Amino acid sequence: MSDRHANIGFDDFRTETEPLANAGLAQGSPLSPILFAFFNADLVDQPVDSHGGASAFIDDYFRWRVGRSAEENLVKIQSEDITRIE
């Protein structure tokens, strides 16, 4: 987390290496998904219950329904869920 440096390269060009001030977490840090969950936990405010639920992580969102048939689930998704996210 300290003494980090970076440069930019493209084809045969490369900049001088410069120190990174306040660089944050390193790319691929195992802390990233944990911190993401804490900071964004309230973004998907749809309860999970016996009728279905919703969840999100980074740029993925998914909603599911529990019902007697696929047709019933489709109607509820189209009439209730999609209108909520539009």
mmCIF file with all atom_site columns, C-alpha atoms in Angstrom:
data_model
loop_
_atom_site.group_PDB
_atom_site.id
_atom_site.type_symbol
_atom_site.label_atom_id
_atom_site.label_alt_id
_atom_site.label_comp_id
_atom_site.label_asym_id
_atom_site.label_entity_id
_atom_site.label_seq_id
_atom_site.pdbx_PDB_ins_code
_atom_site.Cartn_x
_atom_site.Cartn_y
_atom_site.Cartn_z
_atom_site.occupancy
_atom_site.B_iso_or_equiv
_atom_site.pdbx_formal_charge
_atom_site.auth_seq_id
_atom_site.auth_comp_id
_atom_site.auth_asym_id
_atom_site.auth_atom_id
_atom_site.pdbx_PDB_model_num
ATOM 1  C CA . MET A 1 1  ? 0.000   0.000   0.000   1.00 0.00 ? 1  MET A CA 1
ATOM 2  C CA . SER A 1 2  ? 2.992   2.300   0.251   1.00 0.00 ? 2  SER A CA 1
ATOM 3  C CA . ASP A 1 3  ? 5.893   3.200   -2.013  1.00 0.00 ? 3  ASP A CA 1
ATOM 4  C CA . ARG A 1 4  ? 3.878   2.486   -5.168  1.00 0.00 ? 4  ARG A CA 1
ATOM 5  C CA . HIS A 1 5  ? 4.928   3.781   -8.570  1.00 0.00 ? 5  HIS A CA 1
ATOM 6  C CA . ALA A 1 6  ? 3.495   3.690   -12.077 1.00 0.00 ? 6  ALA A CA 1
ATOM 7  C CA . ASN A 1 7  ? 4.243   4.576   -15.667 1.00 0.00 ? 7  ASN A CA 1
ATOM 8  C CA . ILE A 1 8  ? 2.235   4.528   -18.870 1.00 0.00 ? 8  ILE A CA 1
ATOM 9  C CA . GLY A 1 9  ? 3.357   2.680   -21.968 1.00 0.00 ? 9  GLY A CA 1
ATOM 10 C CA . PHE A 1 10 ? 2.059   2.378   -25.507 1.00 0.00 ? 10 PHE A CA 1
ATOM 11 C CA . ASP A 1 11 ? 3.920   0.693   -28.361 1.00 0.00 ? 11 ASP A CA 1
ATOM 12 C CA . ASP A 1 12 ? 7.525   1.947   -28.070 1.00 0.00 ? 12 ASP A CA 1
ATOM 13 C CA . PHE A 1 13 ? 6.643   4.905   -25.813 1.00 0.00 ? 13 PHE A CA 1
ATOM 14 C CA . ARG A 1 14 ? 6.906   4.800   -22.017 1.00 0.00 ? 14 ARG A CA 1
ATOM 15 C CA . THR A 1 15 ? 6.625   7.665   -19.507 1.00 0.00 ? 15 THR A CA 1
ATOM 16 C CA . GLU A 1 16 ? 8.957   8.166   -16.589 1.00 0.00 ? 16 GLU A CA 1
ATOM 17 C CA . THR A 1 17 ? 8.052   6.196   -13.472 1.00 0.00 ? 17 THR A CA 1
ATOM 18 C CA . GLU A 1 18 ? 6.278   8.447   -10.970 1.00 0.00 ? 18 GLU A CA 1
ATOM 19 C CA . PRO A 1 19 ? 5.235   7.852   -7.349  1.00 0.00 ? 19 PRO A CA 1
ATOM 20 C CA . LEU A 1 20 ? 1.513   7.335   -6.726  1.00 0.00 ? 20 LEU A CA 1
ATOM 21 C CA . ALA A 1 21 ? 0.129   9.445   -3.901  1.00 0.00 ? 21 ALA A CA 1
ATOM 22 C CA . ASN A 1 22 ? -3.095  8.186   -2.275  1.00 0.00 ? 22 ASN A CA 1
ATOM 23 C CA . ALA A 1 23 ? -3.354  5.303   -4.736  1.00 0.00 ? 23 ALA A CA 1
ATOM 24 C CA . GLY A 1 24 ? -5.937  3.301   -2.793  1.00 0.00 ? 24 GLY A CA 1
ATOM 25 C CA . LEU A 1 25 ? -6.084  -0.471  -3.000  1.00 0.00 ? 25 LEU A CA 1
ATOM 26 C CA . ALA A 1 26 ? -3.869  -2.295  -5.436  1.00 0.00 ? 26 ALA A CA 1
ATOM 27 C CA . GLN A 1 27 ? -5.488  -3.887  -8.493  1.00 0.00 ? 27 GLN A CA 1
ATOM 28 C CA . GLY A 1 28 ? -6.776  -7.347  -7.562  1.00 0.00 ? 28 GLY A CA 1
ATOM 29 C CA . SER A 1 29 ? -6.651  -6.738  -3.817  1.00 0.00 ? 29 SER A CA 1
ATOM 30 C CA . PRO A 1 30 ? -8.646  -9.355  -1.874  1.00 0.00 ? 30 PRO A CA 1
ATOM 31 C CA . LEU A 1 31 ? -10.090 -6.482  0.185   1.00 0.00 ? 31 LEU A CA 1
ATOM 32 C CA . SER A 1 32 ? -11.852 -4.961  -2.838  1.00 0.00 ? 32 SER A CA 1
ATOM 33 C CA . PRO A 1 33 ? -14.998 -7.156  -2.861  1.00 0.00 ? 33 PRO A CA 1
ATOM 34 C CA . ILE A 1 34 ? -15.336 -6.893  0.924   1.00 0.00 ? 34 ILE A CA 1
ATOM 35 C CA . LEU A 1 35 ? -15.127 -3.097  0.903   1.00 0.00 ? 35 LEU A CA 1
ATOM 36 C CA . PHE A 1 36 ? -17.463 -2.933  -2.090  1.00 0.00 ? 36 PHE A CA 1
ATOM 37 C CA . ALA A 1 37 ? -20.078 -4.927  -0.168  1.00 0.00 ? 37 ALA A CA 1
ATOM 38 C CA . PHE A 1 38 ? -19.842 -2.594  2.845   1.00 0.00 ? 38 PHE A CA 1
ATOM 39 C CA . PHE A 1 39 ? -20.012 0.649   0.872   1.00 0.00 ? 39 PHE A CA 1
ATOM 40 C CA . ASN A 1 40 ? -22.781 -0.451  -1.511  1.00 0.00 ? 40 ASN A CA 1
ATOM 41 C CA . ALA A 1 41 ? -24.924 -2.746  0.639   1.00 0.00 ? 41 ALA A CA 1
ATOM 42 C CA . ASP A 1 42 ? -27.943 -0.427  0.501   1.00 0.00 ? 42 ASP A CA 1
ATOM 43 C CA . LEU A 1 43 ? -27.978 -0.003  -3.296  1.00 0.00 ? 43 LEU A CA 1
ATOM 44 C CA . VAL A 1 44 ? -30.198 -3.047  -3.813  1.00 0.00 ? 44 VAL A CA 1
ATOM 45 C CA . ASP A 1 45 ? -32.975 -2.428  -1.344  1.00 0.00 ? 45 ASP A CA 1
ATOM 46 C CA . GLN A 1 46 ? -35.260 -5.330  -2.225  1.00 0.00 ? 46 GLN A CA 1
ATOM 47 C CA . PRO A 1 47 ? -35.913 -7.934  0.449   1.00 0.00 ? 47 PRO A CA 1
ATOM 48 C CA . VAL A 1 48 ? -35.376 -11.630 -0.162  1.00 0.00 ? 48 VAL A CA 1
ATOM 49 C CA . ASP A 1 49 ? -38.474 -13.576 0.839   1.00 0.00 ? 49 ASP A CA 1
ATOM 50 C CA . SER A 1 50 ? -40.554 -16.572 -0.245  1.00 0.00 ? 50 SER A CA 1
ATOM 51 C CA . HIS A 1 51 ? -41.627 -14.689 -3.408  1.00 0.00 ? 51 HIS A CA 1
ATOM 52 C CA . GLY A 1 52 ? -38.103 -13.984 -4.706  1.00 0.00 ? 52 GLY A CA 1
ATOM 53 C CA . GLY A 1 53 ? -35.334 -11.485 -4.236  1.00 0.00 ? 53 GLY A CA 1
ATOM 54 C CA . ALA A 1 54 ? -32.602 -9.395  -5.806  1.00 0.00 ? 54 ALA A CA 1
ATOM 55 C CA . SER A 1 55 ? -28.876 -9.036  -5.492  1.00 0.00 ? 55 SER A CA 1
ATOM 56 C CA . ALA A 1 56 ? -26.111 -7.008  -7.088  1.00 0.00 ? 56 ALA A CA 1
ATOM 57 C CA . PHE A 1 57 ? -22.343 -7.002  -7.212  1.00 0.00 ? 57 PHE A CA 1
ATOM 58 C CA . ILE A 1 58 ? -20.228 -4.495  -9.105  1.00 0.00 ? 58 ILE A CA 1
ATOM 59 C CA . ASP A 1 59 ? -21.991 -4.231  -12.499 1.00 0.00 ? 59 ASP A CA 1
ATOM 60 C CA . ASP A 1 60 ? -24.166 -7.343  -12.210 1.00 0.00 ? 60 ASP A CA 1
ATOM 61 C CA . TYR A 1 61 ? -27.785 -7.220  -11.009 1.00 0.00 ? 61 TYR A CA 1
ATOM 62 C CA . PHE A 1 62 ? -30.128 -10.147 -10.861 1.00 0.00 ? 62 PHE A CA 1
ATOM 63 C CA . ARG A 1 63 ? -33.725 -10.589 -9.747  1.00 0.00 ? 63 ARG A CA 1
ATOM 64 C CA . TRP A 1 64 ? -35.505 -13.872 -9.220  1.00 0.00 ? 64 TRP A CA 1
ATOM 65 C CA . ARG A 1 65 ? -39.089 -14.876 -8.582  1.00 0.00 ? 65 ARG A CA 1
ATOM 66 C CA . VAL A 1 66 ? -40.598 -17.926 -6.913  1.00 0.00 ? 66 VAL A CA 1
ATOM 67 C CA . GLY A 1 67 ? -44.034 -18.944 -8.155  1.00 0.00 ? 67 GLY A CA 1
ATOM 68 C CA . ARG A 1 68 ? -46.236 -21.794 -9.312  1.00 0.00 ? 68 ARG A CA 1
ATOM 69 C CA . SER A 1 69 ? -45.117 -21.559 -12.943 1.00 0.00 ? 69 SER A CA 1
ATOM 70 C CA . ALA A 1 70 ? -42.638 -19.875 -15.249 1.00 0.00 ? 70 ALA A CA 1
ATOM 71 C CA . GLU A 1 71 ? -45.536 -17.974 -16.824 1.00 0.00 ? 71 GLU A CA 1
ATOM 72 C CA . GLU A 1 72 ? -46.639 -16.581 -13.440 1.00 0.00 ? 72 GLU A CA 1
ATOM 73 C CA . ASN A 1 73 ? -43.066 -15.538 -12.668 1.00 0.00 ? 73 ASN A CA 1
ATOM 74 C CA . LEU A 1 74 ? -42.712 -13.851 -16.059 1.00 0.00 ? 74 LEU A CA 1
ATOM 75 C CA . VAL A 1 75 ? -45.913 -11.843 -15.575 1.00 0.00 ? 75 VAL A CA 1
ATOM 76 C CA . LYS A 1 76 ? -44.771 -10.662 -12.130 1.00 0.00 ? 76 LYS A CA 1
ATOM 77 C CA . ILE A 1 77 ? -41.297 -9.753  -13.374 1.00 0.00 ? 77 ILE A CA 1
ATOM 78 C CA . GLN A 1 78 ? -42.754 -7.772  -16.284 1.00 0.00 ? 78 GLN A CA 1
ATOM 79 C CA . SER A 1 79 ? -45.525 -6.045  -14.323 1.00 0.00 ? 79 SER A CA 1
ATOM 80 C CA . GLU A 1 80 ? -43.807 -5.413  -10.977 1.00 0.00 ? 80 GLU A CA 1
ATOM 81 C CA . ASP A 1 81 ? -40.037 -5.775  -11.118 1.00 0.00 ? 81 ASP A CA 1
ATOM 82 C CA . ILE A 1 82 ? -39.097 -4.148  -14.414 1.00 0.00 ? 82 ILE A CA 1
ATOM 83 C CA . THR A 1 83 ? -41.232 -1.095  -13.680 1.00 0.00 ? 83 THR A CA 1
ATOM 84 C CA . ARG A 1 84 ? -39.400 -0.707  -10.364 1.00 0.00 ? 84 ARG A CA 1
ATOM 85 C CA . ILE A 1 85 ? -35.951 -0.537  -11.991 1.00 0.00 ? 85 ILE A CA 1
ATOM 86 C CA . GLU A 1 86 ? -36.844 1.617   -15.003 1.00 0.00 ? 86 GLU A CA 1
#
